[in-house]
JSON list of C-alpha atoms in Angstrom, two decimals:
[
{"chain": "A", "resi": 1, "resn": "UNK", "atom": "CA", "xyz": [38.26, 123.69, 73.49]},
{"chain": "A", "resi": 2, "resn": "UNK", "atom": "CA", "xyz": [41.39, 122.11, 73.70]},
{"chain": "A", "resi": 3, "resn": "UNK", "atom": "CA", "xyz": [44.20, 122.70, 70.97]},
{"chain": "A", "resi": 4, "resn": "UNK", "atom": "CA", "xyz": [47.36, 120.69, 70.69]},
{"chain": "A", "resi": 5, "resn": "UNK", "atom": "CA", "xyz": [50.69, 122.37, 69.93]},
{"chain": "A", "resi": 6, "resn": "UNK", "atom": "CA", "xyz": [52.72, 119.59, 68.02]},
{"chain": "A", "resi": 7, "resn": "UNK", "atom": "CA", "xyz": [55.75, 119.50, 70.09]},
{"chain": "A", "resi": 8, "resn": "UNK", "atom": "CA", "xyz": [58.49, 117.32, 68.50]},
{"chain": "A", "resi": 9, "resn": "UNK", "atom": "CA", "xyz": [60.84, 120.13, 67.52]},
{"chain": "A", "resi": 10, "resn": "UNK", "atom": "CA", "xyz": [60.56, 124.16, 66.77]},
{"chain": "A", "resi": 11, "resn": "UNK", "atom": "CA", "xyz": [58.62, 127.21, 68.38]},
{"chain": "A", "resi": 12, "resn": "UNK", "atom": "CA", "xyz": [56.22, 125.31, 70.66]},
{"chain": "A", "resi": 13, "resn": "UNK", "atom": "CA", "xyz": [56.64, 127.99, 73.98]},
{"chain": "A", "resi": 14, "resn": "UNK", "atom": "CA", "xyz": [55.47, 131.23, 71.49]},
{"chain": "A", "resi": 15, "resn": "UNK", "atom": "CA", "xyz": [52.04, 129.16, 70.57]},
{"chain": "A", "resi": 16, "resn": "UNK", "atom": "CA", "xyz": [51.48, 128.20, 73.95]},
{"chain": "A", "resi": 17, "resn": "UNK", "atom": "CA", "xyz": [51.81, 131.65, 75.05]},
{"chain": "A", "resi": 18, "resn": "UNK", "atom": "CA", "xyz": [49.81, 133.47, 72.30]},
{"chain": "A", "resi": 19, "resn": "UNK", "atom": "CA", "xyz": [47.07, 130.79, 73.52]},
{"chain": "A", "resi": 20, "resn": "UNK", "atom": "CA", "xyz": [47.52, 131.49, 77.00]},
{"chain": "A", "resi": 21, "resn": "UNK", "atom": "CA", "xyz": [47.29, 135.17, 76.56]},
{"chain": "A", "resi": 22, "resn": "UNK", "atom": "CA", "xyz": [43.66, 134.26, 74.28]},
{"chain": "A", "resi": 23, "resn": "UNK", "atom": "CA", "xyz": [42.58, 131.85, 77.21]},
{"chain": "A", "resi": 24, "resn": "UNK", "atom": "CA", "xyz": [42.32, 128.77, 75.35]},
{"chain": "A", "resi": 25, "resn": "UNK", "atom": "CA", "xyz": [42.96, 125.57, 76.73]},
{"chain": "A", "resi": 26, "resn": "UNK", "atom": "CA", "xyz": [46.09, 123.77, 74.97]},
{"chain": "A", "resi": 27, "resn": "UNK", "atom": "CA", "xyz": [48.48, 120.82, 75.26]},
{"chain": "A", "resi": 28, "resn": "UNK", "atom": "CA", "xyz": [51.54, 119.79, 73.66]},
{"chain": "A", "resi": 29, "resn": "UNK", "atom": "CA", "xyz": [51.17, 116.64, 71.29]},
{"chain": "A", "resi": 30, "resn": "UNK", "atom": "CA", "xyz": [54.14, 114.57, 71.13]},
{"chain": "A", "resi": 31, "resn": "UNK", "atom": "CA", "xyz": [52.43, 111.01, 71.04]},
{"chain": "A", "resi": 32, "resn": "UNK", "atom": "CA", "xyz": [49.44, 109.54, 69.42]},
{"chain": "A", "resi": 33, "resn": "UNK", "atom": "CA", "xyz": [47.78, 109.43, 72.64]},
{"chain": "A", "resi": 34, "resn": "UNK", "atom": "CA", "xyz": [47.91, 113.34, 72.68]},
{"chain": "A", "resi": 35, "resn": "UNK", "atom": "CA", "xyz": [45.64, 113.89, 69.53]},
{"chain": "A", "resi": 36, "resn": "UNK", "atom": "CA", "xyz": [42.43, 112.22, 72.09]},
{"chain": "A", "resi": 37, "resn": "UNK", "atom": "CA", "xyz": [40.23, 114.91, 72.36]},
{"chain": "A", "resi": 38, "resn": "UNK", "atom": "CA", "xyz": [41.51, 117.79, 70.24]},
{"chain": "A", "resi": 39, "resn": "UNK", "atom": "CA", "xyz": [39.64, 120.59, 68.63]},
{"chain": "A", "resi": 40, "resn": "UNK", "atom": "CA", "xyz": [42.23, 121.60, 66.67]},
{"chain": "A", "resi": 41, "resn": "UNK", "atom": "CA", "xyz": [46.01, 121.34, 66.32]},
{"chain": "A", "resi": 42, "resn": "UNK", "atom": "CA", "xyz": [48.76, 123.98, 65.58]},
{"chain": "A", "resi": 43, "resn": "UNK", "atom": "CA", "xyz": [51.92, 122.93, 63.47]},
{"chain": "A", "resi": 44, "resn": "UNK", "atom": "CA", "xyz": [54.87, 125.27, 64.77]},
{"chain": "A", "resi": 45, "resn": "UNK", "atom": "CA", "xyz": [57.89, 126.23, 62.60]},
{"chain": "A", "resi": 46, "resn": "UNK", "atom": "CA", "xyz": [61.05, 124.71, 63.24]},
{"chain": "A", "resi": 47, "resn": "UNK", "atom": "CA", "xyz": [63.14, 122.74, 61.04]},
{"chain": "A", "resi": 48, "resn": "UNK", "atom": "CA", "xyz": [60.63, 120.69, 58.79]},
{"chain": "A", "resi": 49, "resn": "UNK", "atom": "CA", "xyz": [62.81, 117.64, 57.68]},
{"chain": "A", "resi": 50, "resn": "UNK", "atom": "CA", "xyz": [63.28, 117.21, 61.15]},
{"chain": "A", "resi": 51, "resn": "UNK", "atom": "CA", "xyz": [59.63, 117.20, 62.21]},
{"chain": "A", "resi": 52, "resn": "UNK", "atom": "CA", "xyz": [58.87, 114.83, 59.66]},
{"chain": "A", "resi": 53, "resn": "UNK", "atom": "CA", "xyz": [61.50, 112.63, 60.57]},
{"chain": "A", "resi": 54, "resn": "UNK", "atom": "CA", "xyz": [60.48, 112.56, 64.37]},
{"chain": "A", "resi": 55, "resn": "UNK", "atom": "CA", "xyz": [56.62, 112.35, 63.61]},
{"chain": "A", "resi": 56, "resn": "UNK", "atom": "CA", "xyz": [57.71, 109.22, 61.60]},
{"chain": "A", "resi": 57, "resn": "UNK", "atom": "CA", "xyz": [59.73, 107.54, 64.32]},
{"chain": "A", "resi": 58, "resn": "UNK", "atom": "CA", "xyz": [57.53, 108.16, 67.14]},
{"chain": "A", "resi": 59, "resn": "UNK", "atom": "CA", "xyz": [54.57, 106.72, 64.98]},
{"chain": "A", "resi": 60, "resn": "UNK", "atom": "CA", "xyz": [52.68, 109.93, 64.90]},
{"chain": "A", "resi": 61, "resn": "UNK", "atom": "CA", "xyz": [53.10, 111.08, 61.03]},
{"chain": "A", "resi": 62, "resn": "UNK", "atom": "CA", "xyz": [49.85, 108.64, 59.96]},
{"chain": "A", "resi": 63, "resn": "UNK", "atom": "CA", "xyz": [47.71, 109.06, 62.89]},
{"chain": "A", "resi": 64, "resn": "UNK", "atom": "CA", "xyz": [48.26, 112.84, 62.59]},
{"chain": "A", "resi": 65, "resn": "UNK", "atom": "CA", "xyz": [47.52, 112.74, 58.53]},
{"chain": "A", "resi": 66, "resn": "UNK", "atom": "CA", "xyz": [44.34, 110.69, 59.64]},
{"chain": "A", "resi": 67, "resn": "UNK", "atom": "CA", "xyz": [43.25, 113.30, 62.06]},
{"chain": "A", "resi": 68, "resn": "UNK", "atom": "CA", "xyz": [43.63, 116.32, 59.76]},
{"chain": "A", "resi": 69, "resn": "UNK", "atom": "CA", "xyz": [41.75, 114.04, 56.66]},
{"chain": "A", "resi": 70, "resn": "UNK", "atom": "CA", "xyz": [39.09, 113.44, 59.03]},
{"chain": "A", "resi": 71, "resn": "UNK", "atom": "CA", "xyz": [38.38, 117.03, 59.71]},
{"chain": "A", "resi": 72, "resn": "UNK", "atom": "CA", "xyz": [40.39, 118.00, 62.18]},
{"chain": "A", "resi": 73, "resn": "UNK", "atom": "CA", "xyz": [41.27, 121.66, 62.04]},
{"chain": "A", "resi": 74, "resn": "UNK", "atom": "CA", "xyz": [44.53, 122.28, 61.62]},
{"chain": "A", "resi": 75, "resn": "UNK", "atom": "CA", "xyz": [47.00, 125.54, 61.18]},
{"chain": "A", "resi": 76, "resn": "UNK", "atom": "CA", "xyz": [50.53, 125.11, 60.40]},
{"chain": "A", "resi": 77, "resn": "UNK", "atom": "CA", "xyz": [53.55, 128.25, 60.60]},
{"chain": "A", "resi": 78, "resn": "UNK", "atom": "CA", "xyz": [56.54, 128.39, 58.60]},
{"chain": "A", "resi": 79, "resn": "UNK", "atom": "CA", "xyz": [58.04, 124.55, 58.81]},
{"chain": "A", "resi": 80, "resn": "UNK", "atom": "CA", "xyz": [54.09, 123.66, 59.98]},
{"chain": "A", "resi": 81, "resn": "UNK", "atom": "CA", "xyz": [53.07, 125.12, 56.48]},
{"chain": "A", "resi": 82, "resn": "UNK", "atom": "CA", "xyz": [55.71, 122.88, 55.06]},
{"chain": "A", "resi": 83, "resn": "UNK", "atom": "CA", "xyz": [54.34, 120.13, 56.65]},
{"chain": "A", "resi": 84, "resn": "UNK", "atom": "CA", "xyz": [50.79, 120.58, 56.07]},
{"chain": "A", "resi": 85, "resn": "UNK", "atom": "CA", "xyz": [51.67, 120.58, 52.10]},
{"chain": "A", "resi": 86, "resn": "UNK", "atom": "CA", "xyz": [50.92, 118.05, 49.34]},
{"chain": "A", "resi": 87, "resn": "UNK", "atom": "CA", "xyz": [54.36, 118.56, 48.01]},
{"chain": "A", "resi": 88, "resn": "UNK", "atom": "CA", "xyz": [57.74, 120.37, 48.95]},
{"chain": "A", "resi": 89, "resn": "UNK", "atom": "CA", "xyz": [60.27, 121.63, 46.94]},
{"chain": "A", "resi": 90, "resn": "UNK", "atom": "CA", "xyz": [63.98, 121.88, 47.53]},
{"chain": "A", "resi": 91, "resn": "UNK", "atom": "CA", "xyz": [63.81, 119.61, 50.50]},
{"chain": "A", "resi": 92, "resn": "UNK", "atom": "CA", "xyz": [65.25, 116.12, 51.21]},
{"chain": "A", "resi": 93, "resn": "UNK", "atom": "CA", "xyz": [64.28, 112.95, 49.34]},
{"chain": "A", "resi": 94, "resn": "UNK", "atom": "CA", "xyz": [63.21, 111.26, 52.71]},
{"chain": "A", "resi": 95, "resn": "UNK", "atom": "CA", "xyz": [60.89, 114.63, 53.99]},
{"chain": "A", "resi": 96, "resn": "UNK", "atom": "CA", "xyz": [57.22, 113.24, 54.47]},
{"chain": "A", "resi": 97, "resn": "UNK", "atom": "CA", "xyz": [54.50, 115.54, 54.40]},
{"chain": "A", "resi": 98, "resn": "UNK", "atom": "CA", "xyz": [51.10, 115.53, 55.34]},
{"chain": "A", "resi": 99, "resn": "UNK", "atom": "CA", "xyz": [48.66, 116.76, 52.56]},
{"chain": "A", "resi": 100, "resn": "UNK", "atom": "CA", "xyz": [46.75, 118.75, 54.63]},
{"chain": "A", "resi": 101, "resn": "UNK", "atom": "CA", "xyz": [46.65, 121.30, 52.03]},
{"chain": "A", "resi": 102, "resn": "UNK", "atom": "CA", "xyz": [46.88, 120.83, 47.87]},
{"chain": "A", "resi": 103, "resn": "UNK", "atom": "CA", "xyz": [49.41, 123.23, 47.47]},
{"chain": "A", "resi": 104, "resn": "UNK", "atom": "CA", "xyz": [52.95, 123.22, 46.69]},
{"chain": "A", "resi": 105, "resn": "UNK", "atom": "CA", "xyz": [55.61, 124.88, 48.56]},
{"chain": "A", "resi": 106, "resn": "UNK", "atom": "CA", "xyz": [59.47, 125.71, 48.33]},
{"chain": "A", "resi": 107, "resn": "UNK", "atom": "CA", "xyz": [61.42, 125.61, 51.22]},
{"chain": "A", "resi": 108, "resn": "UNK", "atom": "CA", "xyz": [63.60, 128.95, 52.25]},
{"chain": "A", "resi": 109, "resn": "UNK", "atom": "CA", "xyz": [62.23, 130.32, 49.58]},
{"chain": "A", "resi": 110, "resn": "UNK", "atom": "CA", "xyz": [63.14, 134.12, 50.57]},
{"chain": "A", "resi": 111, "resn": "UNK", "atom": "CA", "xyz": [67.04, 133.26, 51.69]},
{"chain": "A", "resi": 112, "resn": "UNK", "atom": "CA", "xyz": [68.70, 132.10, 54.56]},
{"chain": "A", "resi": 113, "resn": "UNK", "atom": "CA", "xyz": [68.47, 133.24, 58.15]},
{"chain": "A", "resi": 114, "resn": "UNK", "atom": "CA", "xyz": [70.21, 136.62, 57.00]},
{"chain": "A", "resi": 115, "resn": "UNK", "atom": "CA", "xyz": [67.29, 137.00, 54.50]},
{"chain": "A", "resi": 116, "resn": "UNK", "atom": "CA", "xyz": [64.38, 137.22, 57.28]},
{"chain": "A", "resi": 117, "resn": "UNK", "atom": "CA", "xyz": [62.26, 140.30, 57.27]},
{"chain": "A", "resi": 118, "resn": "UNK", "atom": "CA", "xyz": [59.00, 141.62, 58.65]},
{"chain": "A", "resi": 119, "resn": "UNK", "atom": "CA", "xyz": [55.87, 143.00, 56.43]},
{"chain": "A", "resi": 120, "resn": "UNK", "atom": "CA", "xyz": [52.64, 144.02, 57.06]},
{"chain": "A", "resi": 121, "resn": "UNK", "atom": "CA", "xyz": [50.28, 142.15, 54.93]},
{"chain": "A", "resi": 122, "resn": "UNK", "atom": "CA", "xyz": [46.42, 142.15, 54.28]},
{"chain": "A", "resi": 123, "resn": "UNK", "atom": "CA", "xyz": [45.00, 139.20, 55.47]},
{"chain": "A", "resi": 124, "resn": "UNK", "atom": "CA", "xyz": [41.52, 138.38, 54.19]},
{"chain": "A", "resi": 125, "resn": "UNK", "atom": "CA", "xyz": [39.13, 138.07, 57.06]},
{"chain": "A", "resi": 126, "resn": "UNK", "atom": "CA", "xyz": [41.32, 140.26, 59.31]},
{"chain": "A", "resi": 127, "resn": "UNK", "atom": "CA", "xyz": [40.28, 144.10, 59.01]},
{"chain": "A", "resi": 128, "resn": "UNK", "atom": "CA", "xyz": [43.93, 145.67, 59.63]},
{"chain": "A", "resi": 129, "resn": "UNK", "atom": "CA", "xyz": [47.07, 144.66, 58.13]},
{"chain": "A", "resi": 130, "resn": "UNK", "atom": "CA", "xyz": [48.79, 141.97, 60.31]},
{"chain": "A", "resi": 131, "resn": "UNK", "atom": "CA", "xyz": [52.37, 142.09, 60.90]},
{"chain": "A", "resi": 132, "resn": "UNK", "atom": "CA", "xyz": [54.26, 139.30, 59.64]},
{"chain": "A", "resi": 133, "resn": "UNK", "atom": "CA", "xyz": [57.86, 138.13, 60.66]},
{"chain": "A", "resi": 134, "resn": "UNK", "atom": "CA", "xyz": [59.48, 135.71, 58.25]},
{"chain": "A", "resi": 135, "resn": "UNK", "atom": "CA", "xyz": [62.47, 133.35, 59.15]},
{"chain": "A", "resi": 136, "resn": "UNK", "atom": "CA", "xyz": [64.02, 131.31, 56.40]},
{"chain": "A", "resi": 137, "resn": "UNK", "atom": "CA", "xyz": [60.31, 130.76, 55.37]},
{"chain": "A", "resi": 138, "resn": "UNK", "atom": "CA", "xyz": [58.82, 129.22, 52.46]},
{"chain": "A", "resi": 139, "resn": "UNK", "atom": "CA", "xyz": [56.31, 130.14, 49.92]},
{"chain": "A", "resi": 140, "resn": "UNK", "atom": "CA", "xyz": [53.52, 128.86, 47.91]},
{"chain": "A", "resi": 141, "resn": "UNK", "atom": "CA", "xyz": [54.19, 128.11, 44.51]},
{"chain": "A", "resi": 142, "resn": "UNK", "atom": "CA", "xyz": [50.76, 126.42, 43.57]},
{"chain": "A", "resi": 143, "resn": "UNK", "atom": "CA", "xyz": [47.51, 126.13, 44.92]},
{"chain": "A", "resi": 144, "resn": "UNK", "atom": "CA", "xyz": [44.95, 123.47, 44.04]},
{"chain": "A", "resi": 145, "resn": "UNK", "atom": "CA", "xyz": [41.31, 123.53, 43.76]},
{"chain": "A", "resi": 146, "resn": "UNK", "atom": "CA", "xyz": [39.64, 124.64, 46.87]},
{"chain": "A", "resi": 147, "resn": "UNK", "atom": "CA", "xyz": [42.52, 126.23, 48.27]},
{"chain": "A", "resi": 148, "resn": "UNK", "atom": "CA", "xyz": [42.21, 130.16, 49.18]},
{"chain": "A", "resi": 149, "resn": "UNK", "atom": "CA", "xyz": [45.06, 132.65, 48.99]},
{"chain": "A", "resi": 150, "resn": "UNK", "atom": "CA", "xyz": [44.81, 134.36, 52.43]},
{"chain": "A", "resi": 151, "resn": "UNK", "atom": "CA", "xyz": [47.84, 136.69, 52.10]},
{"chain": "A", "resi": 152, "resn": "UNK", "atom": "CA", "xyz": [50.43, 137.30, 49.55]},
{"chain": "A", "resi": 153, "resn": "UNK", "atom": "CA", "xyz": [53.83, 139.63, 49.89]},
{"chain": "A", "resi": 154, "resn": "UNK", "atom": "CA", "xyz": [52.97, 143.37, 48.82]},
{"chain": "A", "resi": 155, "resn": "UNK", "atom": "CA", "xyz": [56.05, 144.91, 47.80]},
{"chain": "A", "resi": 156, "resn": "UNK", "atom": "CA", "xyz": [59.84, 144.20, 47.28]},
{"chain": "A", "resi": 157, "resn": "UNK", "atom": "CA", "xyz": [61.65, 141.45, 45.55]},
{"chain": "A", "resi": 158, "resn": "UNK", "atom": "CA", "xyz": [59.11, 138.89, 46.38]},
{"chain": "A", "resi": 159, "resn": "UNK", "atom": "CA", "xyz": [56.34, 141.20, 45.90]},
{"chain": "A", "resi": 160, "resn": "UNK", "atom": "CA", "xyz": [52.85, 138.53, 45.11]},
{"chain": "A", "resi": 161, "resn": "UNK", "atom": "CA", "xyz": [54.49, 135.54, 46.53]},
{"chain": "A", "resi": 162, "resn": "UNK", "atom": "CA", "xyz": [51.84, 133.57, 48.57]},
{"chain": "A", "resi": 163, "resn": "UNK", "atom": "CA", "xyz": [52.24, 133.44, 52.19]},
{"chain": "A", "resi": 164, "resn": "UNK", "atom": "CA", "xyz": [49.06, 132.38, 53.60]},
{"chain": "A", "resi": 165, "resn": "UNK", "atom": "CA", "xyz": [46.43, 130.13, 52.54]},
{"chain": "A", "resi": 166, "resn": "UNK", "atom": "CA", "xyz": [43.53, 128.14, 53.80]},
{"chain": "A", "resi": 167, "resn": "UNK", "atom": "CA", "xyz": [41.11, 125.19, 52.64]},
{"chain": "A", "resi": 168, "resn": "UNK", "atom": "CA", "xyz": [38.29, 124.32, 54.94]},
{"chain": "A", "resi": 169, "resn": "UNK", "atom": "CA", "xyz": [39.17, 123.48, 58.14]},
{"chain": "A", "resi": 170, "resn": "UNK", "atom": "CA", "xyz": [43.27, 123.68, 57.36]},
{"chain": "A", "resi": 171, "resn": "UNK", "atom": "CA", "xyz": [45.22, 127.00, 57.13]},
{"chain": "A", "resi": 172, "resn": "UNK", "atom": "CA", "xyz": [49.08, 127.80, 56.96]},
{"chain": "A", "resi": 173, "resn": "UNK", "atom": "CA", "xyz": [51.05, 130.84, 56.96]},
{"chain": "A", "resi": 174, "resn": "UNK", "atom": "CA", "xyz": [54.76, 130.93, 55.89]},
{"chain": "A", "resi": 175, "resn": "UNK", "atom": "CA", "xyz": [55.51, 133.76, 58.48]},
{"chain": "A", "resi": 176, "resn": "UNK", "atom": "CA", "xyz": [55.46, 133.42, 62.47]},
{"chain": "A", "resi": 177, "resn": "UNK", "atom": "CA", "xyz": [52.31, 135.56, 64.07]},
{"chain": "A", "resi": 178, "resn": "UNK", "atom": "CA", "xyz": [53.15, 133.89, 67.33]},
{"chain": "A", "resi": 179, "resn": "UNK", "atom": "CA", "xyz": [56.31, 135.99, 67.20]},
{"chain": "A", "resi": 180, "resn": "UNK", "atom": "CA", "xyz": [55.07, 139.25, 66.67]},
{"chain": "A", "resi": 181, "resn": "UNK", "atom": "CA", "xyz": [52.76, 140.34, 69.82]},
{"chain": "A", "resi": 182, "resn": "UNK", "atom": "CA", "xyz": [49.77, 140.35, 67.66]},
{"chain": "A", "resi": 183, "resn": "UNK", "atom": "CA", "xyz": [47.41, 137.68, 68.25]},
{"chain": "A", "resi": 184, "resn": "UNK", "atom": "CA", "xyz": [44.62, 138.09, 65.55]},
{"chain": "A", "resi": 185, "resn": "UNK", "atom": "CA", "xyz": [45.74, 135.02, 63.24]},
{"chain": "A", "resi": 186, "resn": "UNK", "atom": "CA", "xyz": [45.27, 132.72, 66.25]},
{"chain": "A", "resi": 187, "resn": "UNK", "atom": "CA", "xyz": [41.96, 134.10, 66.77]},
{"chain": "A", "resi": 188, "resn": "UNK", "atom": "CA", "xyz": [40.90, 133.50, 63.30]},
{"chain": "A", "resi": 189, "resn": "UNK", "atom": "CA", "xyz": [42.28, 130.01, 63.63]},
{"chain": "A", "resi": 190, "resn": "UNK", "atom": "CA", "xyz": [40.56, 129.77, 67.31]},
{"chain": "A", "resi": 191, "resn": "UNK", "atom": "CA", "xyz": [37.41, 130.93, 65.57]},
{"chain": "A", "resi": 192, "resn": "UNK", "atom": "CA", "xyz": [37.51, 128.30, 62.76]},
{"chain": "A", "resi": 193, "resn": "UNK", "atom": "CA", "xyz": [38.06, 125.64, 65.57]},
{"chain": "A", "resi": 194, "resn": "UNK", "atom": "CA", "xyz": [34.96, 126.82, 67.49]},
{"chain": "A", "resi": 195, "resn": "UNK", "atom": "CA", "xyz": [32.64, 127.12, 64.11]},
{"chain": "A", "resi": 196, "resn": "UNK", "atom": "CA", "xyz": [33.81, 123.59, 63.41]},
{"chain": "A", "resi": 197, "resn": "UNK", "atom": "CA", "xyz": [32.96, 122.32, 66.80]},
{"chain": "A", "resi": 198, "resn": "UNK", "atom": "CA", "xyz": [29.55, 123.99, 66.84]}
]
């Protein structure tokens, strides 16, 4: 199994480190050729409009969109969730999305960097609560048909906000499990990939 990590901008190393911890082979994806032979791909956090612009400039936007539409399992964190969405609120007019999930997301929904926070979330398919780190995070405002809500914020001003979703082989979280030291969300994705490839 080889998992790609989109590496045009953002928190690439943390995802690579988590995959190393799980003993999963991985490769950075910067060009179209890097998509060949992948069993799944992770879209990391970063600056979503910058990532979408770099994907477009590098000729990777449409091939990546086609790969995901063709069944390539994908997991996006934070900016990766924004990229996988079908509609983005509070973004620039030239921002692109991959439409891997029929969801509407709002960028920076929880506020600015100073509003970053941590929470323990019930995550469907994982037994105990998952530690979640939110950094200038989006949330999901609309889920389309066939999209399952996997986790919501349990309490506080944003109680009930949708922060993890899945549809078939594509999942996204608005938080960063790669910085929490807990590998279970990545294990969940790797298991998704394994089931798909078998």
